[in-house]
XYZ file of C-alpha atoms in Angstrom:
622
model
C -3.605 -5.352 1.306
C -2.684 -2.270 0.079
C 0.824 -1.955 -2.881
C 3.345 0.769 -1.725
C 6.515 2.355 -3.060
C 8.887 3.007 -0.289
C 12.052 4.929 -0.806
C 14.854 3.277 1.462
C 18.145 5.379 2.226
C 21.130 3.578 3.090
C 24.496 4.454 3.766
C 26.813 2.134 2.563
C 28.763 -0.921 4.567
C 32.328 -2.251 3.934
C 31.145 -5.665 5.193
C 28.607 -7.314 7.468
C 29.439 -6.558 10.853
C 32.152 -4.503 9.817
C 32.621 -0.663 9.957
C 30.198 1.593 8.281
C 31.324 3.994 5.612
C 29.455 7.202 5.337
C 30.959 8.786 2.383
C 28.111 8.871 0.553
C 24.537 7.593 0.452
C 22.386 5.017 -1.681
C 18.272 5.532 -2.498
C 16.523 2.195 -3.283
C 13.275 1.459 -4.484
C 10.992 -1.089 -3.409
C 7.934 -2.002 -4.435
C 6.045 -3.895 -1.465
C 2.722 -5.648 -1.070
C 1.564 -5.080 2.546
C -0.092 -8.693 2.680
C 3.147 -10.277 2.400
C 4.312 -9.117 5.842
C 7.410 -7.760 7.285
C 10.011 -10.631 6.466
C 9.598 -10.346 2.348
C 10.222 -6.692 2.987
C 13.470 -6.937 4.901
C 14.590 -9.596 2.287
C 13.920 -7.614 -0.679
C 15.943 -4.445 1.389
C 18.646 -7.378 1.629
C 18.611 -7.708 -2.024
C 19.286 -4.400 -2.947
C 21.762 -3.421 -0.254
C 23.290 -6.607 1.175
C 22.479 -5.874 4.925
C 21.420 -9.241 6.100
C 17.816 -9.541 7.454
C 18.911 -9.919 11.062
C 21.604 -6.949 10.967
C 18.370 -4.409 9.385
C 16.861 -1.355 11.647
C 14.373 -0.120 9.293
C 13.461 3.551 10.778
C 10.537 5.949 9.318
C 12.653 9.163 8.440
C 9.685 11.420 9.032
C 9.157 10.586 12.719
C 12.345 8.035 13.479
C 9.600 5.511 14.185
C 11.324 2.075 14.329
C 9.734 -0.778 12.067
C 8.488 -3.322 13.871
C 6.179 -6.609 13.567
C 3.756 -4.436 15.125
C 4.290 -1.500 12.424
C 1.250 -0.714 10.077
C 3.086 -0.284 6.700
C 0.003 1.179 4.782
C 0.305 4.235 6.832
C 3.902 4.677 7.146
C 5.560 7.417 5.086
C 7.346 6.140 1.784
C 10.498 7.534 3.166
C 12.697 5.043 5.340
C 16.024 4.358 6.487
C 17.983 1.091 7.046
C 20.368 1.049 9.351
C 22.620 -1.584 9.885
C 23.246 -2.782 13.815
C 26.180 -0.512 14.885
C 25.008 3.065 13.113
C 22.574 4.047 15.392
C 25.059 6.413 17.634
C 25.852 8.091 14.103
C 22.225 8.464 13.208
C 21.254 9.883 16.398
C 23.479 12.636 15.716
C 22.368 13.682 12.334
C 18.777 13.424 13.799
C 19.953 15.509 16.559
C 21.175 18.065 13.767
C 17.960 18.063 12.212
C 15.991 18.772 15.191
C 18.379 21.639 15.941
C 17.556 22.999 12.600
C 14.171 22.344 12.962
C 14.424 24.364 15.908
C 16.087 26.919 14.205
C 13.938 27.478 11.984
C 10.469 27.350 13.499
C 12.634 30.256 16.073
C 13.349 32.458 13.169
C 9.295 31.877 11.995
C 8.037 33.398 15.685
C 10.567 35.759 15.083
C 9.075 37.479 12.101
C 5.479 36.461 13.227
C 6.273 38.664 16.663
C 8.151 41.674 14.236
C 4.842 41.279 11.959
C 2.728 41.807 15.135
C 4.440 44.861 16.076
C 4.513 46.676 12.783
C 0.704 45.777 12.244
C -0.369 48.266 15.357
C 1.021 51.350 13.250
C -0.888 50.411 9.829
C -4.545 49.432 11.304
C -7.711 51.030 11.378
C -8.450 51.525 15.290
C -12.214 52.156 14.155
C -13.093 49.368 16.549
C -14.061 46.322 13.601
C -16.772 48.377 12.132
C -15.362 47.716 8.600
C -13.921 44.527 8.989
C -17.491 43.540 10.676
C -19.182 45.390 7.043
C -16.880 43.469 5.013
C -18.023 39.715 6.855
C -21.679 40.262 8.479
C -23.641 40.429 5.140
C -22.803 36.899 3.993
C -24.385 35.557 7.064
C -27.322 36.553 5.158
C -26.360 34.511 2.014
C -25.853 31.737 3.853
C -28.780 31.631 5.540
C -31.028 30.986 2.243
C -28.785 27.880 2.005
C -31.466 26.424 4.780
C -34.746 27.190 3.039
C -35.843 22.802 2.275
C -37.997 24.291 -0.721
C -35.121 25.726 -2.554
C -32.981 22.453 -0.979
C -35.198 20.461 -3.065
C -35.810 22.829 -6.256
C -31.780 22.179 -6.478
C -31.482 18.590 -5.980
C -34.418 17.673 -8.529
C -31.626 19.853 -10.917
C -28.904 17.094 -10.217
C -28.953 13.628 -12.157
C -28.178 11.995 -8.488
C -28.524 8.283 -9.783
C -25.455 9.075 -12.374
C -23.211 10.985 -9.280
C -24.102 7.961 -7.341
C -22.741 5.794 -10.130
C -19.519 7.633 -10.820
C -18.765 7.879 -7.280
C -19.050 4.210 -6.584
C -17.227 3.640 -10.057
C -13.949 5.638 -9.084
C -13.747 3.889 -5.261
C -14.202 0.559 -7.584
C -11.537 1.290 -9.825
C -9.176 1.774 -6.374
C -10.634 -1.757 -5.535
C -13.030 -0.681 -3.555
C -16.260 -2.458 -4.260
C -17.984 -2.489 -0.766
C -17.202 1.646 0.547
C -18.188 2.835 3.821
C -21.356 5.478 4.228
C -18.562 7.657 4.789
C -16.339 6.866 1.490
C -19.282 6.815 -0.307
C -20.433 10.587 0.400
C -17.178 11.774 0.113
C -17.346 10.158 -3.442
C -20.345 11.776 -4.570
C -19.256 14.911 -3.061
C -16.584 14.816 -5.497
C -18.734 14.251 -8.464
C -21.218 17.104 -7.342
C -18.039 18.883 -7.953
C -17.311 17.736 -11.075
C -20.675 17.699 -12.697
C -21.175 21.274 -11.157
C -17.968 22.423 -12.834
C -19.400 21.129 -16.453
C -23.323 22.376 -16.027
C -22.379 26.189 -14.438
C -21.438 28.917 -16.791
C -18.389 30.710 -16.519
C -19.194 34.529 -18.025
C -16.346 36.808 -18.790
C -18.586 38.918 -21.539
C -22.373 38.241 -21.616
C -23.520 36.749 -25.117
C -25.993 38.912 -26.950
C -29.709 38.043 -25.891
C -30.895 38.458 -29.409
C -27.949 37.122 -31.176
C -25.453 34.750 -29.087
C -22.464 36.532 -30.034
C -19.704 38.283 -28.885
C -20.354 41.782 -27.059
C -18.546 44.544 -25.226
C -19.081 46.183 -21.429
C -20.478 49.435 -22.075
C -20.916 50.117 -17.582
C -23.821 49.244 -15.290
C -27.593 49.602 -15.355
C -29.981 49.956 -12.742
C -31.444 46.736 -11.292
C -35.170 46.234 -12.179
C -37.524 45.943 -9.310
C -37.741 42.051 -10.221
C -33.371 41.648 -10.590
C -33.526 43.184 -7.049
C -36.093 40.590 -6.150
C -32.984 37.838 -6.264
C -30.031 39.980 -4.620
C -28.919 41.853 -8.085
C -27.793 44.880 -6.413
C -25.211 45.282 -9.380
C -26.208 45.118 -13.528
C -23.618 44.570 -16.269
C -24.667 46.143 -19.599
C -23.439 44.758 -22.709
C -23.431 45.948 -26.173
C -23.145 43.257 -29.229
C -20.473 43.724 -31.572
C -22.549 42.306 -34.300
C -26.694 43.831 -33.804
C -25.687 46.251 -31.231
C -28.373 44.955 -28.955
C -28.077 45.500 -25.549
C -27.953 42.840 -22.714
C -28.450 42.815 -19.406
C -26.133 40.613 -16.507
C -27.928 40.821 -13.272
C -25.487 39.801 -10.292
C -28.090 37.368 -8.868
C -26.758 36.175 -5.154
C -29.796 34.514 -4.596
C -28.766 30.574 -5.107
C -32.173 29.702 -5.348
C -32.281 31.833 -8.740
C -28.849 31.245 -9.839
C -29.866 26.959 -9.884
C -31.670 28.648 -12.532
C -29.256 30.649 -14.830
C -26.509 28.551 -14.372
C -24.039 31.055 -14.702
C -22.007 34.099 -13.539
C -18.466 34.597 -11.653
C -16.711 33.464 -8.666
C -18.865 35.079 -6.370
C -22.243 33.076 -8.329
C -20.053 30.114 -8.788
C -18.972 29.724 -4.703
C -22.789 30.729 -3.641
C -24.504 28.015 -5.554
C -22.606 25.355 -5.090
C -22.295 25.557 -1.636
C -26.066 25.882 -1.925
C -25.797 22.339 -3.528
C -23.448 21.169 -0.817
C -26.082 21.929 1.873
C -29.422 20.824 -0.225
C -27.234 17.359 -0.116
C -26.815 17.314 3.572
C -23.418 18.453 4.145
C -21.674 20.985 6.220
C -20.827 23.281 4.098
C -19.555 27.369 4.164
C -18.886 29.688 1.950
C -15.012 30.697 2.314
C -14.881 34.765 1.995
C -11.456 35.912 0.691
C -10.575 39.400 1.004
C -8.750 39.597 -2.141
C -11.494 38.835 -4.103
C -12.617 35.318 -4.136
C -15.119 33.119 -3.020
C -14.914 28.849 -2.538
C -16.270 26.057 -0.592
C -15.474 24.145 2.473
C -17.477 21.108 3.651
C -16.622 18.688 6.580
C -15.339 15.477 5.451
C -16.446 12.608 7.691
C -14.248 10.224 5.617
C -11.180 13.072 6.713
C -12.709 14.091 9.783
C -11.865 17.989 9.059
C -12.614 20.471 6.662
C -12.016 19.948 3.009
C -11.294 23.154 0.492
C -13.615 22.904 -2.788
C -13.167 25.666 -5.283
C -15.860 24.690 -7.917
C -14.301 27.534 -10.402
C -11.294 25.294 -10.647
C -12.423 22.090 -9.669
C -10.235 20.981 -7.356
C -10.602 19.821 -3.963
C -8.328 19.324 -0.804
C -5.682 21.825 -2.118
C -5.433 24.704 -0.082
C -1.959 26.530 -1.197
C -3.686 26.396 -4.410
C -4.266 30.403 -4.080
C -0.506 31.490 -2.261
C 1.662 28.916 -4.092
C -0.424 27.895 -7.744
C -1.802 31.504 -8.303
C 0.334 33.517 -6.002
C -2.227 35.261 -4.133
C -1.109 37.552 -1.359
C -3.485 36.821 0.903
C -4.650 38.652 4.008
C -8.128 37.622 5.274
C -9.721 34.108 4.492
C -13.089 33.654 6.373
C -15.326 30.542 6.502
C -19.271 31.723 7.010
C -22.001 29.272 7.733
C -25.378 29.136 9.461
C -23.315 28.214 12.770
C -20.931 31.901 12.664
C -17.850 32.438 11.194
C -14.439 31.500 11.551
C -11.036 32.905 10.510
C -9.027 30.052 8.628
C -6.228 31.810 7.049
C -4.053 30.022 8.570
C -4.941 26.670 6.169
C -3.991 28.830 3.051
C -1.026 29.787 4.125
C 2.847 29.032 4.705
C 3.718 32.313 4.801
C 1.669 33.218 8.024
C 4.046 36.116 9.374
C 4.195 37.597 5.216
C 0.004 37.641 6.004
C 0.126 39.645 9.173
C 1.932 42.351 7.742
C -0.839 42.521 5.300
C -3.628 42.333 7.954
C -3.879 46.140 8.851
C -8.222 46.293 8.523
C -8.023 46.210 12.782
C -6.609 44.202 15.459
C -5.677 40.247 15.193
C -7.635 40.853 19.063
C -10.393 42.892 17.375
C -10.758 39.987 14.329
C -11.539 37.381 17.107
C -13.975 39.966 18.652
C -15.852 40.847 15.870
C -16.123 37.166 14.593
C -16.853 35.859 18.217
C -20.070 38.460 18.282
C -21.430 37.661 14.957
C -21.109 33.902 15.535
C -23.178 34.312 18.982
C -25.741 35.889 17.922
C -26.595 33.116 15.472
C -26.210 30.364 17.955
C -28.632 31.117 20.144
C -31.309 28.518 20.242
C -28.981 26.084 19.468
C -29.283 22.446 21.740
C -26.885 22.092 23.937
C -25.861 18.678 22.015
C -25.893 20.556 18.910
C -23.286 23.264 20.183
C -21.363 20.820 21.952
C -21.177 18.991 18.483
C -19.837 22.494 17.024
C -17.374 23.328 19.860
C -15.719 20.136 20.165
C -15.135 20.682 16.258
C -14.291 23.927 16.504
C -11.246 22.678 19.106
C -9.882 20.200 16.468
C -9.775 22.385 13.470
C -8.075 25.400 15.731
C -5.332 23.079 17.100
C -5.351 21.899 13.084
C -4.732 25.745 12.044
C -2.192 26.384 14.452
C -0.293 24.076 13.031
C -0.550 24.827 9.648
C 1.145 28.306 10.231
C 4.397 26.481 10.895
C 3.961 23.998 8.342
C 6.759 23.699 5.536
C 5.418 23.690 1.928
C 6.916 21.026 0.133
C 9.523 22.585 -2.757
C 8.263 20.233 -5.086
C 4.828 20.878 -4.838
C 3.522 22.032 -8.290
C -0.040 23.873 -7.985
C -1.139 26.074 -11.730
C -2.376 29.415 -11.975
C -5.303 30.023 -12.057
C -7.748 28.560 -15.049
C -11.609 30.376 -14.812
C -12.007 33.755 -16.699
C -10.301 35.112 -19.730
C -6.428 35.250 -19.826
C -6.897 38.999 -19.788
C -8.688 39.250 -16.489
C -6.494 36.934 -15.527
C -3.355 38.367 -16.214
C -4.433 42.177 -14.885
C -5.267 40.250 -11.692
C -1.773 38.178 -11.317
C -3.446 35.369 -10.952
C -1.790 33.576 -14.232
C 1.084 31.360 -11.679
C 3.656 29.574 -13.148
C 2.936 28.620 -16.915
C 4.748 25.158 -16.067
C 2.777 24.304 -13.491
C 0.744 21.277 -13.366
C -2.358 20.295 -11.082
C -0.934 17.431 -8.943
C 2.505 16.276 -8.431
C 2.143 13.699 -6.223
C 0.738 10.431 -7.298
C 0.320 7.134 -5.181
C 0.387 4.191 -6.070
C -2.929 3.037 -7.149
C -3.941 -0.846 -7.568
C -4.998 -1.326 -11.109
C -8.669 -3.358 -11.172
C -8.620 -4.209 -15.070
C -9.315 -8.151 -15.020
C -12.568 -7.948 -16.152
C -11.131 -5.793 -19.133
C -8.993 -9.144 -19.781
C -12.518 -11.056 -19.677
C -14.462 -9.222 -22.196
C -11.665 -9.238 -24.631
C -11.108 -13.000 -24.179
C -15.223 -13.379 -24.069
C -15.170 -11.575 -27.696
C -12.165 -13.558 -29.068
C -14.057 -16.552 -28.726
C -16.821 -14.651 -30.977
C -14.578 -14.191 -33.587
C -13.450 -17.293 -33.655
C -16.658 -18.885 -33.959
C -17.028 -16.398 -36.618
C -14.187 -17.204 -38.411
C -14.318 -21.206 -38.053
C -17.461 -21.430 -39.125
C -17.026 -18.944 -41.817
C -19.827 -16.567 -41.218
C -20.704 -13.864 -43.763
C -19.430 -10.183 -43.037
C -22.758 -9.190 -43.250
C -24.211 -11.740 -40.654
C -21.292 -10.902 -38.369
C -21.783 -6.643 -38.538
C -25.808 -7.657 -37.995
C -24.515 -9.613 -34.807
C -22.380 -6.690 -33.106
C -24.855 -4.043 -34.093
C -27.227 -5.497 -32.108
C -25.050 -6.567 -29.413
C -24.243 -2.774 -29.587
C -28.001 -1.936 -29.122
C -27.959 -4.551 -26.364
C -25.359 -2.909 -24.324
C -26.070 1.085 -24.987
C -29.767 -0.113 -23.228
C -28.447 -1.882 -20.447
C -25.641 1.129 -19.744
C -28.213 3.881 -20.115
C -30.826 2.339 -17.171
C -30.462 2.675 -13.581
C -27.116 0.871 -12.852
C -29.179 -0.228 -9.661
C -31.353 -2.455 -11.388
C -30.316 -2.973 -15.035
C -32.214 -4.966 -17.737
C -33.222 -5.147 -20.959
C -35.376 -7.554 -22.953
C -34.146 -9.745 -25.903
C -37.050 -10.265 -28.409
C -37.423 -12.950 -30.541
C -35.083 -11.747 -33.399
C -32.438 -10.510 -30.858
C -32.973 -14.128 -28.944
C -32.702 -15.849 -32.383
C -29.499 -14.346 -33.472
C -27.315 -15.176 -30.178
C -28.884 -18.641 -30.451
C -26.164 -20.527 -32.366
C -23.263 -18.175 -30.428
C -25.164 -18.679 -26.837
C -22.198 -20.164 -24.837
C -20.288 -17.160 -25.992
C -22.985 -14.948 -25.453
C -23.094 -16.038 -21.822
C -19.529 -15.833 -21.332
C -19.509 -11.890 -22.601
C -22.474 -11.443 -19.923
C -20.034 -12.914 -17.326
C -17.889 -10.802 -18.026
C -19.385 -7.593 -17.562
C -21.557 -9.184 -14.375
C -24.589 -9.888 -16.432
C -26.959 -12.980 -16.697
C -29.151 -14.004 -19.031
C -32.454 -15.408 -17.224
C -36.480 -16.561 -18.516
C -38.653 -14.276 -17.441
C -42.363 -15.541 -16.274
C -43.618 -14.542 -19.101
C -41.474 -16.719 -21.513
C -39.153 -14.167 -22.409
C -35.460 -13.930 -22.520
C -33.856 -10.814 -19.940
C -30.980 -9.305 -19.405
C -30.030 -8.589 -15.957
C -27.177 -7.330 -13.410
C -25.436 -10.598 -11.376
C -23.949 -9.766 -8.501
C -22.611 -6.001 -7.578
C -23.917 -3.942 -9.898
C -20.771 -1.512 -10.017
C -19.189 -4.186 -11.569
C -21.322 -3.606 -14.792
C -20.781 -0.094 -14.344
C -17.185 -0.641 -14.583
C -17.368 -3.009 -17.081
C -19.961 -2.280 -19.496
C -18.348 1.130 -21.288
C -15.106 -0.994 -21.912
C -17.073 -3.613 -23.413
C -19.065 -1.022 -25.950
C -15.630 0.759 -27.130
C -14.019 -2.928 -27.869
C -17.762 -4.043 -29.682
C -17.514 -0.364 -31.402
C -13.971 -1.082 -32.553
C -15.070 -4.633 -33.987
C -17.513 -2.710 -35.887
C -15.440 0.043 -37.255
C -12.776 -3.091 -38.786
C -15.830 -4.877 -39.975
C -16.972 -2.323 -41.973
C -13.487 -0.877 -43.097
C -12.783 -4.761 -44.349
C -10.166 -4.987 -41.672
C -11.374 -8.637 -41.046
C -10.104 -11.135 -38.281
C -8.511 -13.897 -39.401
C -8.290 -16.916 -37.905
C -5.398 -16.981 -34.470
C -6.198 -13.323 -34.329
C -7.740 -12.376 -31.199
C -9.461 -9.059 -30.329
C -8.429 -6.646 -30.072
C -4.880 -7.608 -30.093
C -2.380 -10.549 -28.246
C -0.705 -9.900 -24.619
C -2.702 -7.250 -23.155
C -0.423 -4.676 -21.016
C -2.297 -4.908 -17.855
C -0.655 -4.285 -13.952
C -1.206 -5.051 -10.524
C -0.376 -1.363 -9.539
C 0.268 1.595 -11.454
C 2.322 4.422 -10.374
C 2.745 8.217 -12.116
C 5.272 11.188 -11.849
C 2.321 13.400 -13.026
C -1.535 12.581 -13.194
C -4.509 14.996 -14.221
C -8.094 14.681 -11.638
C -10.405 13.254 -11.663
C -9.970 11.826 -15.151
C -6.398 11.256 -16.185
C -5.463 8.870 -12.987
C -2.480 6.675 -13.901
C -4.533 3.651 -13.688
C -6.817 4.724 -17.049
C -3.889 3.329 -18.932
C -5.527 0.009 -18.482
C -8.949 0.727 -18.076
C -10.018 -0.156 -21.768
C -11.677 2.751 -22.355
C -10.617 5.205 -25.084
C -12.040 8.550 -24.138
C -9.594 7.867 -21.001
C -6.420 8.124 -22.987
C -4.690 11.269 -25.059
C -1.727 11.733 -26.466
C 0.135 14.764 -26.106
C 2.809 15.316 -28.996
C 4.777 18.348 -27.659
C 5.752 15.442 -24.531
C 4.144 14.398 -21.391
C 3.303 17.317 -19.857
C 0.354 16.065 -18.581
């Protein structure tokens, strides 16, 4: 079951049966539970345009597939069109006229591509690849230290895995997906590798003063010391403080091993490690060399089956015009290096691909292939022939994938931002600012909104504060009571959500005594039970899934926390009033123009957290 949004075009009818009139067209929404099958969809189309049921052609605008019994609406695009019996001769035409400028188009495209070609042989270097072979070789070198399983395991002992784990399995739960595939599971964590590594490295426009932590200012470069060159720091910054004057030293470390150590740096340190991390965690990973000066990540997505774009500067994932359309590169050479060779994939960043030849003058598009097809052989010999048969039939898929892309049309709407690492200075001098509207995403699905066990815990702690109130229980009792419940929670959320627990001794055990139907119903509601242990005491354990508590248990500390706060600012409950306040807003599905990753999702509206929501008083921007 899966809710969509479809977008149904329709031109107009005078009458059922009778004669169509074109003059001008309708849009309809329709919001549509796949479960409920085909029928309820045609009869809420009926609804909103008066075509009867039997009279409906419902056809897939993208790829004038016709809906059918046999059609699998979670994959269709949103985009249809209903046709009643009798327009299909009209609509054939204007598909006809579509294709033609289709056609037209993807001519003029070879067109240029061809003129692109011909102007490139008078601007390149015939020096037979020797410098576009200098530019690529030396990162097979990089890439290589990826595979040492001693540094592997120096970095993932730097990773709090169990709390990726958690988060992962937390944001495919919150998409109601409580039982993921090994596949949609290391995609997840993937994703929070991402994320975590975007909060833990160091982005360093100036280095701070050794002696001081302040502010200073580039004075040139230093000589590497014997144990900087040790770890790849060819290059030294030198930096004077504006405050002490002391002078400090940035070594250029491209040794991942050392930079899991200092944390920080550039692009260039940024890229290397983490795809360092992506490999110490098993995946296939590469560095991705642009020749306009930048460095990101690719890894192979199982759950995709193709290669994913990671820029851990940014932190954004699967969002390859990020650099030609968000930061408007102009880009010329984009080259993915792993242990396995290396492999030109321009042609994903792109959908200007005829714009990019004219800027590819280093040698030969024949001499590129050349150059990459030697360096790539000479680090797959030894190779299994299962193993390069594994790598080939890859290779195939991603090259028919990149063909296409080079013809693809970017979608006008599409809003990507500038970019966001380094100082608005560096920035700026480099062009790489974008559009200062731009947002990060602009296209939102519809997302099913899993909040009932929010609606649990806040009906679980009514029925505390109405004990409470019936019974008249003193303020001071009552704080005592959350506090501890507070205590309670903070231990069970800060173990291994694998196998939570926490004790209740005897105090703890006595004060939920009187309130222990009530207790037990909280538990329920954030997937808890309360069991004897052999030993005669009182537990606290996970029941069931333990995402559940995962999801469950931070919602149920801010609405305890909240309690607390009115409590102790003597804004009591009174009796009828129940926490935290009547008629919850909560939704089946939840759909966005604009949403923020990986946090501001629209669903967070109901997740009952606070830290999830902002409010932005200049307008929604975000």
């Amino acid at each position: 079951m899966v809710a969509r949004r479809f977008v149904v075009r329709h031109g107009p009818a005078a009458a059922a049966g009778g004669s169509v009139e074109r003059e001008e067209e309708e849009e309809h929404e329709v919001e549509y539970d796949t479960e409920h099958g085909l029928d309820v969809l045609r009869l809420q189309i009926f609804s909103l345009t008066a075509v009867p049921p039997d009279l409906q052609k419902i056809v897939v605008e993208a790829d004038g597939l016709v809906v059918d019994d046999g059609t699998d609406l979670e994959t269709v695009s949103e985009r249809l069109r209903l046709l009643a019996i009798g327009e299909e001769e009209e609509d054939a035409a204007a598909a006809a006229r579509a294709q033609e400028k289709s056609d037209e188009e993807f001519a003029r495209m070879l067109q240029a591509e061809e003129e692109a070609l011909l102007l490139q042989q008078y601007s390149i270097q015939n020096d037979g690849g020797d410098v576009f072979r200098q530019r690529v070789e030396p990162y097979m070198h990089q890439v290589l230290m990826y595979e040492d399983p001693v540094g592997q395991e120096a970095a993932r002992k730097t990773v709090p895995i169990c709390e990726l784990e958690e988060k992962a399995l937390v944001s495919l739960a919150k998409e109601g997906n409580f039982n993921p595939s090994n596949d949609e599971e290391k995609h997840g964590f993937l994703l929070q590798l991402l994320f975590w590594f975007k909060q833990s490295f160091r982005w360093v426009n100036a280095a701070p003063c050794d002696s001081c932590g302040r502010e200073t200012s580039n004075v040139g470069m230093g000589t590497p010391l014997t144990s900087e060159i040790k770890f790849g720091a060819s290059r030294v910054e030198i930096y004077r403080c504006n405050h002490c004057s002391s002078i400090t030293r940035f070594p250029r470390y491209n040794d991942p091993r050392k930079l899991i150590q200092t944390r920080r740096g550039r692009c260039g340190e940024w890229a290397n490690c983490f795809t360092f991390y992506c490999r110490a965690f098993g995946y296939d990973a590469r560095l991705i060399l642009d020749f306009t000066d930048h460095v990101w990540t690719e890894c192979f997505s199982n759950l995709y089956g193709r290669w994913m774009h990671l820029d851990p500067c940014e932190g954004v994932y699967d969002n390859p015009l990020l650099y030609e359309k968000g930061w408007n590169k102009k880009l010329d050479y984009v080259i993915a290096i792993s242990k396995d060779g290396v492999r030109d994939v321009t042609k994903r960043y792109t959908r200007k691909w005829h714009e990019v030849l004219s800027r590819r003058t280093i040698t030969s598009e024949e001499t590129v292939v050349a150059v990459l097809s030697s360096i790539t052989g000479k680090y797959r010999t030894g190779l299994s022939t299962d193993a390069l048969s594994v790598i080939e039939n890859r290779e195939k898929e991603e090259s028919e994938e990149l063909s296409k892309s080079a013809y693809l049309q970017v979608e006008t709407a599409l809003s990507l931002p500038g970019r966001l690492s380094g100082s608005v200075e560096w920035r700026k001098a480099r062009s790489e600012l974008g559009q200062a509207d731009s947002l990060s995403c602009s296209s939102c699905p519809i997302r099913k909104c899993v909040d009932a066990h929010v609606s649990n815990i806040y009906d679980a702690l009514s029925a505390f504060l109405s004990h409470f109130c019936d019974k008249k229980v003193p303020k001071e009792r009552i704080i005592e009571v959350f506090d501890t419940l507070k205590t309670l929670m903070l231990t069970l959320k800060n173990s291994n959500f694998k196998s939570r627990s926490a004790t209740l001794d005897q105090k703890t055990h006595h004060l939920f005594e009187e309130i222990f139907p009530s207790f037990e119903r909280l538990l329920s509601a954030i997937s808890l039970k309360a069991e004897l242990g052999s030993a005669g005491h009182q537990s606290v354990t996970v029941a069931g899934n333990p995402i559940h508590s995962s999801l469950a248990l931070p919602v149920a500390l801010d609405a305890v926390n909240e309690i607390l706060s009115n409590y102790k600012n003597n804004t009591s409950f009174t009796e009828g009033n129940h926490f935290p306040r009547g008629n919850r807003v909560c939704s089946g599905s939840v759909l966005a123009s604009r949403e923020q990753l990986p946090i501001g999702i629209a669903t967070a509206a109901f997740d009952g957290i606070h830290s999830s929501k902002w409010e932005e008083p200049d307008g929604a921007k975000g």
